Amino acid sequence: MKVNVTAVFDIGRTNKKFFLFDENFQEVHREYNRFDEIEDEDGYPTENLAALEVWAKEVFDTMLNSEKYEIIALNFSCYGASWVHIDEKGKPLTPLYNYMKPLKDDVFTSFNKAYGPEKELSRVTGSPKLGMLNTGMHLYWLNNTQPETFKKIKYSLHLPQYLSYLFTGVPVSEYTSIGCHTMLWDFEKKDYHAWVYQEGIDEKLPPIESSRKTTLVNYKGKTIKMGVGIHDSSSALIPYIRSVTKPFLLISTGTWSISINPFNQGMLTPDDIENDSLFNMRIDGSPVKVSRLFLGNEYKLQVKALSDHFNVSPDTHKKVKFDQDTFFEINKDFVHMFKWSTMSSEDMPNETTIPYDKFEHAYHQLMLELVLLQEKSIRAAIGSSEINQLYVDGGFSDNEVYIQLLSQFMGNMKLSTTDSSLGSALGAAIVISDVVLESTFLDKNYAVKNHRPFILK
């Protein structure tokens, strides 16, 4: 007898993944792929959308004929800040422009002249100035630099909704993609911002549907429940939201460390914008306060510099265990020693100085300075919310020095690490189901570990 499963495409910038989950949300199958980037008309690297489409259809069609599994549902979790613009026939009109593609200053100048001031716009839309990462700016740029192409657009679909459209033929907009620092949404009015209407962009955006929305599709003779897709960061939050009863903060670590507060009340302040805070959106359209820290990227650069300085293997940092005595020694006469490469902080020296003769000491110093920035980022996301529980997932959840120091500096809070490598894919499967998660779901599925601060001497 075949096992009923939910299929999920989990599309990251680097890895393209396909999962099957059984009715208990246990992973029973996975496939990975990667595609070389192509170039847009300006020679800027971008996603090979055509290759992604072909792979998605091939993988799904093959699994549809499996003798072991019966696919009863399908959903999509994808990285955000990316549009696919389709014409009347549903065909893409442009490359899937890379969200890192730089915009010229005159684009911002004309936009702010028409719709500014910039800081107030950032505050009400929950979106700092991030260039193409603001998908509203992407559409403004397209309308003003390629007006003939813009006129041909029937719908602009964020990537998760475009993949859904490929399988369902139903074009929709969806809250978590709209609310992902796009500069499109006015969180005070709970509607698209006035500039979106003035620019005529609303005419290119299909009706908004909840992330829970599903459509029964007859796909190659089989009736399958298909979702509208979801932004990956919002998706990763769903298993926590559905199973944790008390307010919490999720710190999702990787290249960026994202502190996510789903329990924020009120609007962002000008100070929040200055502190690199922004809004994402929950599946019901309510705001999620987020603060960002370029933690993993900076860590990678500084660890390489330390490895070169001490002439040790590039992997040495992975073996360093937390040492309490080393911490006390550094903390006793603490001074900032690292000049950041891709971040800035008010305490940062003009030059990096390494007075230590051991790699382990210098590494503890580095981690202490990074954790102090992490603490500031976390407290910015918490704001005035009553939160006593922190969850850390992603790459740094396994870094003993980081976790021990964070536990120490957030000592008034309960700190837990989770192994949620499936986070965004699992959230996409859960959001289109009617299942109520038990309070023990994280413990059973995410290998939760609780951490306590050590006793200061």
mmCIF file of N, CA and C in Angstrom, residues 226-293:
data_model
loop_
_atom_site.group_PDB
_atom_site.id
_atom_site.type_symbol
_atom_site.label_atom_id
_atom_site.label_comp_id
_atom_site.label_asym_id
_atom_site.label_seq_id
_atom_site.Cartn_x
_atom_site.Cartn_y
_atom_site.Cartn_z
ATOM 1 N N MET A 226 -2.752 21.712 -3.981
ATOM 2 C CA MET A 226 -1.541 22.503 -4.218
ATOM 3 C C MET A 226 -1.611 23.851 -3.525
ATOM 4 N N GLY A 227 -0.502 24.228 -2.867
ATOM 5 C CA GLY A 227 -0.416 25.490 -2.144
ATOM 6 C C GLY A 227 0.044 26.621 -3.032
ATOM 7 N N VAL A 228 0.000 27.848 -2.477
ATOM 8 C CA VAL A 228 0.373 29.041 -3.248
ATOM 9 C C VAL A 228 1.838 29.416 -3.055
ATOM 10 N N GLY A 229 2.564 28.646 -2.222
ATOM 11 C CA GLY A 229 3.969 28.947 -1.970
ATOM 12 C C GLY A 229 4.133 29.921 -0.818
ATOM 13 N N ILE A 230 5.355 29.949 -0.255
ATOM 14 C CA ILE A 230 5.619 30.756 0.939
ATOM 15 C C ILE A 230 7.081 31.168 0.961
ATOM 16 N N HIS A 231 7.339 32.357 1.490
ATOM 17 C CA HIS A 231 8.713 32.867 1.645
ATOM 18 C C HIS A 231 9.442 32.012 2.679
ATOM 19 N N ASP A 232 10.691 31.623 2.394
ATOM 20 C CA ASP A 232 11.352 30.609 3.226
ATOM 21 C C ASP A 232 11.555 31.016 4.682
ATOM 22 N N SER A 233 11.904 32.278 4.948
ATOM 23 C CA SER A 233 12.102 32.696 6.348
ATOM 24 C C SER A 233 10.802 32.604 7.143
ATOM 25 N N SER A 234 9.704 33.011 6.523
ATOM 26 C CA SER A 234 8.401 32.923 7.186
ATOM 27 C C SER A 234 7.992 31.468 7.367
ATOM 28 N N SER A 235 8.345 30.639 6.405
ATOM 29 C CA SER A 235 8.012 29.218 6.475
ATOM 30 C C SER A 235 8.734 28.529 7.630
ATOM 31 N N ALA A 236 10.006 28.888 7.822
ATOM 32 C CA ALA A 236 10.801 28.262 8.893
ATOM 33 C C ALA A 236 10.230 28.556 10.273
ATOM 34 N N LEU A 237 9.451 29.640 10.361
ATOM 35 C CA LEU A 237 8.861 30.041 11.640
ATOM 36 C C LEU A 237 7.625 29.207 12.012
ATOM 37 N N ILE A 238 6.985 28.621 11.017
ATOM 38 C CA ILE A 238 5.675 27.987 11.231
ATOM 39 C C ILE A 238 5.688 26.839 12.243
ATOM 40 N N PRO A 239 6.649 25.899 12.169
ATOM 41 C CA PRO A 239 6.626 24.825 13.187
ATOM 42 C C PRO A 239 6.725 25.348 14.616
ATOM 43 N N TYR A 240 7.448 26.459 14.817
ATOM 44 C CA TYR A 240 7.546 27.067 16.145
ATOM 45 C C TYR A 240 6.212 27.706 16.538
ATOM 46 N N ILE A 241 5.665 28.502 15.619
ATOM 47 C CA ILE A 241 4.392 29.187 15.892
ATOM 48 C C ILE A 241 3.298 28.181 16.233
ATOM 49 N N ARG A 242 3.282 27.062 15.503
ATOM 50 C CA ARG A 242 2.198 26.089 15.654
ATOM 51 C C ARG A 242 2.341 25.206 16.897
ATOM 52 N N SER A 243 3.550 25.129 17.475
ATOM 53 C CA SER A 243 3.734 24.176 18.580
ATOM 54 C C SER A 243 4.186 24.808 19.892
ATOM 55 N N VAL A 244 4.634 26.063 19.872
ATOM 56 C CA VAL A 244 5.096 26.734 21.095
ATOM 57 C C VAL A 244 3.999 27.685 21.565
ATOM 58 N N THR A 245 3.606 27.570 22.813
ATOM 59 C CA THR A 245 2.462 28.343 23.310
ATOM 60 C C THR A 245 2.849 29.712 23.854
ATOM 61 N N LYS A 246 4.086 29.873 24.360
ATOM 62 C CA LYS A 246 4.507 31.152 24.935
ATOM 63 C C LYS A 246 5.328 31.956 23.927
ATOM 64 N N PRO A 247 5.341 33.297 24.059
ATOM 65 C CA PRO A 247 6.126 34.127 23.136
ATOM 66 C C PRO A 247 7.606 33.719 23.122
ATOM 67 N N PHE A 248 8.217 33.804 21.954
ATOM 68 C CA PHE A 248 9.620 33.400 21.788
ATOM 69 C C PHE A 248 10.255 34.257 20.702
ATOM 70 N N LEU A 249 11.590 34.202 20.646
ATOM 71 C CA LEU A 249 12.350 34.796 19.552
ATOM 72 C C LEU A 249 13.138 33.682 18.878
ATOM 73 N N LEU A 250 13.097 33.646 17.555
ATOM 74 C CA LEU A 250 13.883 32.673 16.792
ATOM 75 C C LEU A 250 15.077 33.381 16.180
ATOM 76 N N ILE A 251 16.281 32.865 16.455
ATOM 77 C CA ILE A 251 17.503 33.405 15.845
ATOM 78 C C ILE A 251 17.964 32.397 14.805
ATOM 79 N N SER A 252 17.759 32.746 13.556
ATOM 80 C CA SER A 252 18.107 31.858 12.455
ATOM 81 C C SER A 252 19.483 32.260 11.940
ATOM 82 N N THR A 253 20.477 31.388 12.145
ATOM 83 C CA THR A 253 21.864 31.764 11.871
ATOM 84 C C THR A 253 22.388 31.121 10.596
ATOM 85 N N GLY A 254 23.243 31.858 9.937
ATOM 86 C CA GLY A 254 23.874 31.408 8.707
ATOM 87 C C GLY A 254 24.720 32.558 8.210
ATOM 88 N N THR A 255 24.732 32.802 6.911
ATOM 89 C CA THR A 255 25.446 33.965 6.372
ATOM 90 C C THR A 255 24.936 35.230 7.063
ATOM 91 N N TRP A 256 23.622 35.325 7.170
ATOM 92 C CA TRP A 256 22.981 36.347 8.003
ATOM 93 C C TRP A 256 22.461 35.695 9.269
ATOM 94 N N SER A 257 22.556 36.400 10.375
ATOM 95 C CA SER A 257 21.856 35.973 11.587
ATOM 96 C C SER A 257 20.609 36.842 11.692
ATOM 97 N N ILE A 258 19.458 36.182 11.589
ATOM 98 C CA ILE A 258 18.184 36.891 11.566
ATOM 99 C C ILE A 258 17.458 36.629 12.878
ATOM 100 N N SER A 259 17.229 37.672 13.666
ATOM 101 C CA SER A 259 16.465 37.556 14.911
ATOM 102 C C SER A 259 15.009 37.886 14.597
ATOM 103 N N ILE A 260 14.122 36.917 14.808
ATOM 104 C CA ILE A 260 12.747 37.008 14.333
ATOM 105 C C ILE A 260 11.791 37.040 15.521
ATOM 106 N N ASN A 261 11.026 38.129 15.624
ATOM 107 C CA ASN A 261 10.079 38.310 16.729
ATOM 108 C C ASN A 261 8.649 38.352 16.185
ATOM 109 N N PRO A 262 7.920 37.222 16.263
ATOM 110 C CA PRO A 262 6.543 37.205 15.742
ATOM 111 C C PRO A 262 5.528 37.847 16.684
ATOM 112 N N PHE A 263 5.993 38.341 17.829
ATOM 113 C CA PHE A 263 5.069 38.842 18.851
ATOM 114 C C PHE A 263 5.218 40.346 19.066
ATOM 115 N N ASN A 264 5.818 41.007 18.093
ATOM 116 C CA ASN A 264 5.994 42.455 18.178
ATOM 117 C C ASN A 264 4.647 43.176 18.149
ATOM 118 N N GLN A 265 4.549 44.215 18.935
ATOM 119 C CA GLN A 265 3.363 45.074 18.921
ATOM 120 C C GLN A 265 3.756 46.437 18.386
ATOM 121 N N GLY A 266 2.948 46.984 17.514
ATOM 122 C CA GLY A 266 3.200 48.339 17.037
ATOM 123 C C GLY A 266 4.140 48.405 15.850
ATOM 124 N N MET A 267 4.371 49.621 15.403
ATOM 125 C CA MET A 267 5.170 49.886 14.216
ATOM 126 C C MET A 267 6.655 49.998 14.556
ATOM 127 N N LEU A 268 7.483 49.938 13.516
ATOM 128 C CA LEU A 268 8.905 50.200 13.694
ATOM 129 C C LEU A 268 9.103 51.680 14.008
ATOM 130 N N THR A 269 10.161 51.981 14.746
ATOM 131 C CA THR A 269 10.528 53.366 15.042
ATOM 132 C C THR A 269 11.693 53.758 14.127
ATOM 133 N N PRO A 270 11.971 55.064 14.017
ATOM 134 C CA PRO A 270 13.157 55.480 13.257
ATOM 135 C C PRO A 270 14.436 54.822 13.777
ATOM 136 N N ASP A 271 14.535 54.623 15.103
ATOM 137 C CA ASP A 271 15.713 53.946 15.669
ATOM 138 C C ASP A 271 15.804 52.507 15.188
ATOM 139 N N ASP A 272 14.661 51.830 15.075
ATOM 140 C CA ASP A 272 14.658 50.454 14.573
ATOM 141 C C ASP A 272 15.264 50.391 13.182
ATOM 142 N N ILE A 273 14.875 51.322 12.326
ATOM 143 C CA ILE A 273 15.398 51.356 10.958
ATOM 144 C C ILE A 273 16.909 51.571 10.988
ATOM 145 N N GLU A 274 17.367 52.486 11.864
ATOM 146 C CA GLU A 274 18.813 52.742 11.998
ATOM 147 C C GLU A 274 19.557 51.499 12.467
ATOM 148 N N ASN A 275 18.890 50.666 13.290
ATOM 149 C CA ASN A 275 19.516 49.455 13.840
ATOM 150 C C ASN A 275 19.346 48.232 12.946
ATOM 151 N N ASP A 276 19.022 48.465 11.669
ATOM 152 C CA ASP A 276 18.892 47.379 10.686
ATOM 153 C C ASP A 276 17.756 46.424 11.037
ATOM 154 N N SER A 277 16.677 46.974 11.621
ATOM 155 C CA SER A 277 15.474 46.177 11.855
ATOM 156 C C SER A 277 14.493 46.403 10.708
ATOM 157 N N LEU A 278 13.660 45.424 10.474
ATOM 158 C CA LEU A 278 12.677 45.523 9.396
ATOM 159 C C LEU A 278 11.487 44.636 9.743
ATOM 160 N N PHE A 279 10.491 44.626 8.866
ATOM 161 C CA PHE A 279 9.339 43.749 9.042
ATOM 162 C C PHE A 279 9.355 42.638 7.996
ATOM 163 N N ASN A 280 9.072 41.423 8.444
ATOM 164 C CA ASN A 280 8.580 40.364 7.580
ATOM 165 C C ASN A 280 7.091 40.225 7.915
ATOM 166 N N MET A 281 6.443 39.226 7.356
ATOM 167 C CA MET A 281 5.018 39.096 7.592
ATOM 168 C C MET A 281 4.650 37.657 7.908
ATOM 169 N N ARG A 282 3.722 37.490 8.846
ATOM 170 C CA ARG A 282 3.171 36.167 9.112
ATOM 171 C C ARG A 282 2.143 35.825 8.053
ATOM 172 N N ILE A 283 1.707 34.579 8.060
ATOM 173 C CA ILE A 283 0.821 34.116 6.992
ATOM 174 C C ILE A 283 -0.543 34.798 7.020
ATOM 175 N N ASP A 284 -0.879 35.447 8.141
ATOM 176 C CA ASP A 284 -2.164 36.146 8.223
ATOM 177 C C ASP A 284 -2.028 37.645 7.937
ATOM 178 N N GLY A 285 -0.825 38.073 7.547
ATOM 179 C CA GLY A 285 -0.612 39.480 7.223
ATOM 180 C C GLY A 285 -0.115 40.319 8.375
ATOM 181 N N SER A 286 0.021 39.750 9.585
ATOM 182 C CA SER A 286 0.508 40.542 10.723
ATOM 183 C C SER A 286 2.036 40.663 10.667
ATOM 184 N N PRO A 287 2.587 41.787 11.176
ATOM 185 C CA PRO A 287 4.024 42.019 11.040
ATOM 186 C C PRO A 287 4.867 41.162 11.978
ATOM 187 N N VAL A 288 6.050 40.809 11.499
ATOM 188 C CA VAL A 288 7.059 40.090 12.276
ATOM 189 C C VAL A 288 8.290 40.984 12.313
ATOM 190 N N LYS A 289 8.692 41.404 13.509
ATOM 191 C CA LYS A 289 9.861 42.279 13.607
ATOM 192 C C LYS A 289 11.135 41.449 13.474
ATOM 193 N N VAL A 290 12.024 41.913 12.630
ATOM 194 C CA VAL A 290 13.250 41.178 12.320
ATOM 195 C C VAL A 290 14.433 42.128 12.420
ATOM 196 N N SER A 291 15.523 41.667 13.035
ATOM 197 C CA SER A 291 16.774 42.433 12.962
ATOM 198 C C SER A 291 17.850 41.530 12.364
ATOM 199 N N ARG A 292 18.746 42.143 11.595
ATOM 200 C CA ARG A 292 19.709 41.372 10.817
ATOM 201 C C ARG A 292 21.132 41.698 11.260
ATOM 202 N N LEU A 293 21.984 40.676 11.213
ATOM 203 C CA LEU A 293 23.404 40.832 11.514
ATOM 204 C C LEU A 293 24.162 39.960 10.514
#
